[in-house]
């Protein structure tokens, strides 16, 4: 299974260049699981990452393994499926910006934020909620949701339970930092070590006794 991670602040430790670099190490003909644990950050960076993931040829599936807050929820919407651990939290709110200036400057900023909110609505449309409901998420209030609440609202499709996670089969080929495909081929092409059979072991023991 191919995996990439989106851990940290969007626009700082998580950038579209960094996500692109992770994807470039993977097979484009295979789907990708995207793990998310982020407090959010830059909406513009999140939209770029969302579009990058949404256009992955084989599709991406999202697992929220911690928090997906603010802009991180936009990235999550790129998933064909979105799953979250039962202890995960999501938070959706309107875009905001720190600014200063005169009344004309502030009106211009407000208009810009309205346009940003429109792009966010397009991503949240995946939930199949009405425009009225989605507008309610962007009303200026922080809307915090447990995994159960997010499931009811369509922000996720499934909850990952601790029992399911513990029973999951371990994939030794999957790692946090993907191994380039050529190196994987060399690793798994290595011959298995030849183990001694029972007769060889007995003969070696006999020689040792002698």
PDB file of N, CA, C and O in Angstrom, residues 95-151:
ATOM      1  N   UNK A  95     -12.548  31.315   6.319  1.00  0.00           N
ATOM      2  CA  UNK A  95     -11.168  31.789   6.166  1.00  0.00           C
ATOM      3  C   UNK A  95     -10.989  33.127   6.878  1.00  0.00           C
ATOM      4  O   UNK A  95     -11.935  33.906   6.999  1.00  0.00           O
ATOM      5  N   UNK A  96      -9.789  33.370   7.358  1.00  0.00           N
ATOM      6  CA  UNK A  96      -9.513  34.645   8.003  1.00  0.00           C
ATOM      7  C   UNK A  96      -8.091  35.073   7.677  1.00  0.00           C
ATOM      8  O   UNK A  96      -7.275  34.274   7.234  1.00  0.00           O
ATOM      9  N   UNK A  97      -7.822  36.342   7.894  1.00  0.00           N
ATOM     10  CA  UNK A  97      -6.510  36.881   7.591  1.00  0.00           C
ATOM     11  C   UNK A  97      -6.195  37.999   8.582  1.00  0.00           C
ATOM     12  O   UNK A  97      -7.081  38.751   8.995  1.00  0.00           O
ATOM     13  N   UNK A  98      -4.939  38.077   8.986  1.00  0.00           N
ATOM     14  CA  UNK A  98      -4.494  39.191   9.823  1.00  0.00           C
ATOM     15  C   UNK A  98      -4.161  40.368   8.911  1.00  0.00           C
ATOM     16  O   UNK A  98      -3.399  40.213   7.954  1.00  0.00           O
ATOM     17  N   UNK A  99      -4.742  41.520   9.187  1.00  0.00           N
ATOM     18  CA  UNK A  99      -4.538  42.645   8.288  1.00  0.00           C
ATOM     19  C   UNK A  99      -4.622  43.959   9.049  1.00  0.00           C
ATOM     20  O   UNK A  99      -5.013  44.009  10.212  1.00  0.00           O
ATOM     21  N   UNK A 100      -4.248  45.018   8.360  1.00  0.00           N
ATOM     22  CA  UNK A 100      -4.388  46.364   8.893  1.00  0.00           C
ATOM     23  C   UNK A 100      -4.584  47.295   7.711  1.00  0.00           C
ATOM     24  O   UNK A 100      -4.354  46.926   6.560  1.00  0.00           O
ATOM     25  N   UNK A 101      -5.032  48.483   7.979  1.00  0.00           N
ATOM     26  CA  UNK A 101      -5.235  49.440   6.904  1.00  0.00           C
ATOM     27  C   UNK A 101      -6.474  50.273   7.135  1.00  0.00           C
ATOM     28  O   UNK A 101      -7.129  50.193   8.185  1.00  0.00           O
ATOM     29  N   UNK A 102      -6.833  51.082   6.138  1.00  0.00           N
ATOM     30  CA  UNK A 102      -8.007  51.934   6.260  1.00  0.00           C
ATOM     31  C   UNK A 102      -9.268  51.164   5.882  1.00  0.00           C
ATOM     32  O   UNK A 102      -9.217  49.966   5.548  1.00  0.00           O
ATOM     33  N   UNK A 103     -10.409  51.833   5.912  1.00  0.00           N
ATOM     34  CA  UNK A 103     -11.680  51.158   5.660  1.00  0.00           C
ATOM     35  C   UNK A 103     -11.738  50.556   4.256  1.00  0.00           C
ATOM     36  O   UNK A 103     -12.301  49.481   4.047  1.00  0.00           O
ATOM     37  N   UNK A 104     -11.136  51.241   3.280  1.00  0.00           N
ATOM     38  CA  UNK A 104     -11.115  50.707   1.914  1.00  0.00           C
ATOM     39  C   UNK A 104     -10.310  49.419   1.841  1.00  0.00           C
ATOM     40  O   UNK A 104     -10.723  48.447   1.187  1.00  0.00           O
ATOM     41  N   UNK A 105      -9.162  49.404   2.532  1.00  0.00           N
ATOM     42  CA  UNK A 105      -8.335  48.195   2.561  1.00  0.00           C
ATOM     43  C   UNK A 105      -9.100  47.026   3.179  1.00  0.00           C
ATOM     44  O   UNK A 105      -9.047  45.891   2.685  1.00  0.00           O
ATOM     45  N   UNK A 106      -9.809  47.299   4.275  1.00  0.00           N
ATOM     46  CA  UNK A 106     -10.519  46.237   4.978  1.00  0.00           C
ATOM     47  C   UNK A 106     -11.681  45.700   4.144  1.00  0.00           C
ATOM     48  O   UNK A 106     -11.963  44.495   4.151  1.00  0.00           O
ATOM     49  N   UNK A 107     -12.378  46.587   3.419  1.00  0.00           N
ATOM     50  CA  UNK A 107     -13.466  46.119   2.539  1.00  0.00           C
ATOM     51  C   UNK A 107     -12.913  45.227   1.440  1.00  0.00           C
ATOM     52  O   UNK A 107     -13.511  44.210   1.074  1.00  0.00           O
ATOM     53  N   UNK A 108     -11.766  45.597   0.909  1.00  0.00           N
ATOM     54  CA  UNK A 108     -11.136  44.798  -0.142  1.00  0.00           C
ATOM     55  C   UNK A 108     -10.750  43.420   0.390  1.00  0.00           C
ATOM     56  O   UNK A 108     -10.945  42.396  -0.286  1.00  0.00           O
ATOM     57  N   UNK A 109     -10.238  43.390   1.616  1.00  0.00           N
ATOM     58  CA  UNK A 109      -9.877  42.114   2.239  1.00  0.00           C
ATOM     59  C   UNK A 109     -11.116  41.252   2.465  1.00  0.00           C
ATOM     60  O   UNK A 109     -11.094  40.031   2.269  1.00  0.00           O
ATOM     61  N   UNK A 110     -12.209  41.883   2.888  1.00  0.00           N
ATOM     62  CA  UNK A 110     -13.447  41.144   3.124  1.00  0.00           C
ATOM     63  C   UNK A 110     -13.963  40.513   1.832  1.00  0.00           C
ATOM     64  O   UNK A 110     -14.409  39.361   1.818  1.00  0.00           O
ATOM     65  N   UNK A 111     -13.892  41.260   0.746  1.00  0.00           N
ATOM     66  CA  UNK A 111     -14.316  40.716  -0.552  1.00  0.00           C
ATOM     67  C   UNK A 111     -13.435  39.533  -0.958  1.00  0.00           C
ATOM     68  O   UNK A 111     -13.926  38.533  -1.494  1.00  0.00           O
ATOM     69  N   UNK A 112     -12.147  39.667  -0.687  1.00  0.00           N
ATOM     70  CA  UNK A 112     -11.226  38.585  -1.022  1.00  0.00           C
ATOM     71  C   UNK A 112     -11.548  37.331  -0.214  1.00  0.00           C
ATOM     72  O   UNK A 112     -11.555  36.212  -0.728  1.00  0.00           O
ATOM     73  N   UNK A 113     -11.861  37.506   1.076  1.00  0.00           N
ATOM     74  CA  UNK A 113     -12.190  36.360   1.924  1.00  0.00           C
ATOM     75  C   UNK A 113     -13.478  35.679   1.456  1.00  0.00           C
ATOM     76  O   UNK A 113     -13.612  34.454   1.544  1.00  0.00           O
ATOM     77  N   UNK A 114     -14.421  36.461   0.953  1.00  0.00           N
ATOM     78  CA  UNK A 114     -15.650  35.874   0.409  1.00  0.00           C
ATOM     79  C   UNK A 114     -15.330  34.988  -0.795  1.00  0.00           C
ATOM     80  O   UNK A 114     -15.941  33.922  -0.981  1.00  0.00           O
ATOM     81  N   UNK A 115     -14.384  35.417  -1.620  1.00  0.00           N
ATOM     82  CA  UNK A 115     -13.983  34.603  -2.767  1.00  0.00           C
ATOM     83  C   UNK A 115     -13.278  33.324  -2.316  1.00  0.00           C
ATOM     84  O   UNK A 115     -13.478  32.255  -2.897  1.00  0.00           O
ATOM     85  N   UNK A 116     -12.449  33.436  -1.280  1.00  0.00           N
ATOM     86  CA  UNK A 116     -11.779  32.252  -0.737  1.00  0.00           C
ATOM     87  C   UNK A 116     -12.814  31.265  -0.206  1.00  0.00           C
ATOM     88  O   UNK A 116     -12.719  30.054  -0.434  1.00  0.00           O
ATOM     89  N   UNK A 117     -13.816  31.786   0.494  1.00  0.00           N
ATOM     90  CA  UNK A 117     -14.871  30.927   1.034  1.00  0.00           C
ATOM     91  C   UNK A 117     -15.597  30.185  -0.084  1.00  0.00           C
ATOM     92  O   UNK A 117     -16.000  29.032   0.078  1.00  0.00           O
ATOM     93  N   UNK A 118     -15.760  30.827  -1.236  1.00  0.00           N
ATOM     94  CA  UNK A 118     -16.431  30.185  -2.369  1.00  0.00           C
ATOM     95  C   UNK A 118     -15.652  28.968  -2.846  1.00  0.00           C
ATOM     96  O   UNK A 118     -16.239  27.934  -3.197  1.00  0.00           O
ATOM     97  N   UNK A 119     -14.321  29.067  -2.863  1.00  0.00           N
ATOM     98  CA  UNK A 119     -13.518  27.906  -3.271  1.00  0.00           C
ATOM     99  C   UNK A 119     -13.616  26.794  -2.226  1.00  0.00           C
ATOM    100  O   UNK A 119     -13.602  25.606  -2.572  1.00  0.00           O
ATOM    101  N   UNK A 120     -13.726  27.157  -0.959  1.00  0.00           N
ATOM    102  CA  UNK A 120     -13.871  26.155   0.093  1.00  0.00           C
ATOM    103  C   UNK A 120     -15.208  25.434  -0.034  1.00  0.00           C
ATOM    104  O   UNK A 120     -15.297  24.221   0.182  1.00  0.00           O
ATOM    105  N   UNK A 121     -16.250  26.157  -0.399  1.00  0.00           N
ATOM    106  CA  UNK A 121     -17.566  25.535  -0.587  1.00  0.00           C
ATOM    107  C   UNK A 121     -17.501  24.438  -1.638  1.00  0.00           C
ATOM    108  O   UNK A 121     -18.145  23.394  -1.507  1.00  0.00           O
ATOM    109  N   UNK A 122     -16.726  24.677  -2.688  1.00  0.00           N
ATOM    110  CA  UNK A 122     -16.609  23.683  -3.758  1.00  0.00           C
ATOM    111  C   UNK A 122     -16.009  22.380  -3.219  1.00  0.00           C
ATOM    112  O   UNK A 122     -16.441  21.286  -3.594  1.00  0.00           O
ATOM    113  N   UNK A 123     -15.021  22.493  -2.343  1.00  0.00           N
ATOM    114  CA  UNK A 123     -14.410  21.294  -1.767  1.00  0.00           C
ATOM    115  C   UNK A 123     -15.386  20.585  -0.835  1.00  0.00           C
ATOM    116  O   UNK A 123     -15.528  19.353  -0.882  1.00  0.00           O
ATOM    117  N   UNK A 124     -16.092  21.350   0.007  1.00  0.00           N
ATOM    118  CA  UNK A 124     -17.013  20.747   0.980  1.00  0.00           C
ATOM    119  C   UNK A 124     -18.278  20.198   0.321  1.00  0.00           C
ATOM    120  O   UNK A 124     -19.047  19.476   0.965  1.00  0.00           O
ATOM    121  N   UNK A 125     -18.496  20.524  -0.955  1.00  0.00           N
ATOM    122  CA  UNK A 125     -19.663  19.985  -1.660  1.00  0.00           C
ATOM    123  C   UNK A 125     -19.613  18.462  -1.720  1.00  0.00           C
ATOM    124  O   UNK A 125     -20.640  17.807  -1.931  1.00  0.00           O
ATOM    125  N   UNK A 126     -18.412  17.892  -1.519  1.00  0.00           N
ATOM    126  CA  UNK A 126     -18.285  16.433  -1.498  1.00  0.00           C
ATOM    127  C   UNK A 126     -19.168  15.804  -0.435  1.00  0.00           C
ATOM    128  O   UNK A 126     -19.578  14.644  -0.546  1.00  0.00           O
ATOM    129  N   UNK A 127     -19.479  16.531   0.621  1.00  0.00           N
ATOM    130  CA  UNK A 127     -20.290  15.999   1.715  1.00  0.00           C
ATOM    131  C   UNK A 127     -21.745  15.791   1.316  1.00  0.00           C
ATOM    132  O   UNK A 127     -22.502  15.145   2.040  1.00  0.00           O
ATOM    133  N   UNK A 128     -22.154  16.383   0.186  1.00  0.00           N
ATOM    134  CA  UNK A 128     -23.543  16.330  -0.312  1.00  0.00           C
ATOM    135  C   UNK A 128     -24.508  17.090   0.613  1.00  0.00           C
ATOM    136  O   UNK A 128     -25.726  16.890   0.556  1.00  0.00           O
ATOM    137  N   UNK A 129     -23.945  17.945   1.455  1.00  0.00           N
ATOM    138  CA  UNK A 129     -24.805  18.806   2.263  1.00  0.00           C
ATOM    139  C   UNK A 129     -25.299  19.967   1.404  1.00  0.00           C
ATOM    140  O   UNK A 129     -24.682  20.324   0.393  1.00  0.00           O
ATOM    141  N   UNK A 130     -26.386  20.560   1.818  1.00  0.00           N
ATOM    142  CA  UNK A 130     -26.947  21.689   1.073  1.00  0.00           C
ATOM    143  C   UNK A 130     -26.037  22.907   1.199  1.00  0.00           C
ATOM    144  O   UNK A 130     -25.203  22.999   2.118  1.00  0.00           O
ATOM    145  N   UNK A 131     -26.204  23.845   0.279  1.00  0.00           N
ATOM    146  CA  UNK A 131     -25.418  25.082   0.330  1.00  0.00           C
ATOM    147  C   UNK A 131     -25.661  25.813   1.641  1.00  0.00           C
ATOM    148  O   UNK A 131     -24.744  26.425   2.204  1.00  0.00           O
ATOM    149  N   UNK A 132     -26.883  25.726   2.165  1.00  0.00           N
ATOM    150  CA  UNK A 132     -27.213  26.403   3.424  1.00  0.00           C
ATOM    151  C   UNK A 132     -26.406  25.822   4.582  1.00  0.00           C
ATOM    152  O   UNK A 132     -25.892  26.566   5.432  1.00  0.00           O
ATOM    153  N   UNK A 133     -26.289  24.496   4.622  1.00  0.00           N
ATOM    154  CA  UNK A 133     -25.524  23.853   5.698  1.00  0.00           C
ATOM    155  C   UNK A 133     -24.050  24.223   5.595  1.00  0.00           C
ATOM    156  O   UNK A 133     -23.412  24.577   6.592  1.00  0.00           O
ATOM    157  N   UNK A 134     -23.491  24.146   4.388  1.00  0.00           N
ATOM    158  CA  UNK A 134     -22.075  24.465   4.208  1.00  0.00           C
ATOM    159  C   UNK A 134     -21.811  25.933   4.536  1.00  0.00           C
ATOM    160  O   UNK A 134     -20.810  26.271   5.174  1.00  0.00           O
ATOM    161  N   UNK A 135     -22.721  26.822   4.141  1.00  0.00           N
ATOM    162  CA  UNK A 135     -22.569  28.234   4.502  1.00  0.00           C
ATOM    163  C   UNK A 135     -22.560  28.407   6.015  1.00  0.00           C
ATOM    164  O   UNK A 135     -21.877  29.289   6.552  1.00  0.00           O
ATOM    165  N   UNK A 136     -23.315  27.553   6.714  1.00  0.00           N
ATOM    166  CA  UNK A 136     -23.335  27.610   8.176  1.00  0.00           C
ATOM    167  C   UNK A 136     -21.982  27.269   8.780  1.00  0.00           C
ATOM    168  O   UNK A 136     -21.617  27.790   9.839  1.00  0.00           O
ATOM    169  N   UNK A 137     -21.229  26.389   8.102  1.00  0.00           N
ATOM    170  CA  UNK A 137     -19.881  26.058   8.584  1.00  0.00           C
ATOM    171  C   UNK A 137     -18.920  27.228   8.396  1.00  0.00           C
ATOM    172  O   UNK A 137     -17.889  27.295   9.064  1.00  0.00           O
ATOM    173  N   UNK A 138     -19.248  28.122   7.476  1.00  0.00           N
ATOM    174  CA  UNK A 138     -18.359  29.236   7.138  1.00  0.00           C
ATOM    175  C   UNK A 138     -18.911  30.563   7.657  1.00  0.00           C
ATOM    176  O   UNK A 138     -18.700  31.620   7.051  1.00  0.00           O
ATOM    177  N   UNK A 139     -19.602  30.495   8.790  1.00  0.00           N
ATOM    178  CA  UNK A 139     -20.264  31.692   9.323  1.00  0.00           C
ATOM    179  C   UNK A 139     -19.378  32.501  10.262  1.00  0.00           C
ATOM    180  O   UNK A 139     -19.817  33.494  10.846  1.00  0.00           O
ATOM    181  N   UNK A 140     -18.125  32.098  10.428  1.00  0.00           N
ATOM    182  CA  UNK A 140     -17.223  32.831  11.318  1.00  0.00           C
ATOM    183  C   UNK A 140     -17.008  32.151  12.650  1.00  0.00           C
ATOM    184  O   UNK A 140     -16.155  32.575  13.436  1.00  0.00           O
ATOM    185  N   UNK A 141     -17.769  31.078  12.920  1.00  0.00           N
ATOM    186  CA  UNK A 141     -17.618  30.316  14.161  1.00  0.00           C
ATOM    187  C   UNK A 141     -16.764  29.084  13.909  1.00  0.00           C
ATOM    188  O   UNK A 141     -16.784  28.518  12.818  1.00  0.00           O
ATOM    189  N   UNK A 142     -15.992  28.669  14.906  1.00  0.00           N
ATOM    190  CA  UNK A 142     -15.238  27.418  14.819  1.00  0.00           C
ATOM    191  C   UNK A 142     -16.191  26.256  15.105  1.00  0.00           C
ATOM    192  O   UNK A 142     -16.755  26.172  16.201  1.00  0.00           O
ATOM    193  N   UNK A 143     -16.367  25.383  14.136  1.00  0.00           N
ATOM    194  CA  UNK A 143     -17.282  24.243  14.284  1.00  0.00           C
ATOM    195  C   UNK A 143     -16.452  22.977  14.518  1.00  0.00           C
ATOM    196  O   UNK A 143     -15.906  22.400  13.580  1.00  0.00           O
ATOM    197  N   UNK A 144     -16.379  22.559  15.785  1.00  0.00           N
ATOM    198  CA  UNK A 144     -15.614  21.378  16.168  1.00  0.00           C
ATOM    199  C   UNK A 144     -16.506  20.154  16.081  1.00  0.00           C
ATOM    200  O   UNK A 144     -17.685  20.199  16.458  1.00  0.00           O
ATOM    201  N   UNK A 145     -15.936  19.046  15.610  1.00  0.00           N
ATOM    202  CA  UNK A 145     -16.721  17.828  15.424  1.00  0.00           C
ATOM    203  C   UNK A 145     -15.915  16.602  15.834  1.00  0.00           C
ATOM    204  O   UNK A 145     -14.740  16.477  15.472  1.00  0.00           O
ATOM    205  N   UNK A 146     -16.559  15.720  16.566  1.00  0.00           N
ATOM    206  CA  UNK A 146     -15.970  14.409  16.819  1.00  0.00           C
ATOM    207  C   UNK A 146     -16.092  13.570  15.556  1.00  0.00           C
ATOM    208  O   UNK A 146     -16.758  13.973  14.582  1.00  0.00           O
ATOM    209  N   UNK A 147     -15.485  12.405  15.564  1.00  0.00           N
ATOM    210  CA  UNK A 147     -15.587  11.519  14.400  1.00  0.00           C
ATOM    211  C   UNK A 147     -17.039  11.147  14.131  1.00  0.00           C
ATOM    212  O   UNK A 147     -17.482  11.112  12.981  1.00  0.00           O
ATOM    213  N   UNK A 148     -17.800  10.889  15.192  1.00  0.00           N
ATOM    214  CA  UNK A 148     -19.219  10.540  15.022  1.00  0.00           C
ATOM    215  C   UNK A 148     -19.993  11.692  14.390  1.00  0.00           C
ATOM    216  O   UNK A 148     -20.831  11.480  13.500  1.00  0.00           O
ATOM    217  N   UNK A 149     -19.739  12.908  14.850  1.00  0.00           N
ATOM    218  CA  UNK A 149     -20.440  14.076  14.305  1.00  0.00           C
ATOM    219  C   UNK A 149     -20.037  14.329  12.853  1.00  0.00           C
ATOM    220  O   UNK A 149     -20.882  14.655  12.008  1.00  0.00           O
ATOM    221  N   UNK A 150     -18.757  14.155  12.566  1.00  0.00           N
ATOM    222  CA  UNK A 150     -18.289  14.350  11.193  1.00  0.00           C
ATOM    223  C   UNK A 150     -18.894  13.311  10.256  1.00  0.00           C
ATOM    224  O   UNK A 150     -19.235  13.616   9.102  1.00  0.00           O
ATOM    225  N   UNK A 151     -19.054  12.092  10.757  1.00  0.00           N
ATOM    226  CA  UNK A 151     -19.674  11.031   9.958  1.00  0.00           C
ATOM    227  C   UNK A 151     -21.121  11.376   9.631  1.00  0.00           C
ATOM    228  O   UNK A 151     -21.579  11.215   8.495  1.00  0.00           O
TER     229      UNK A 151
END
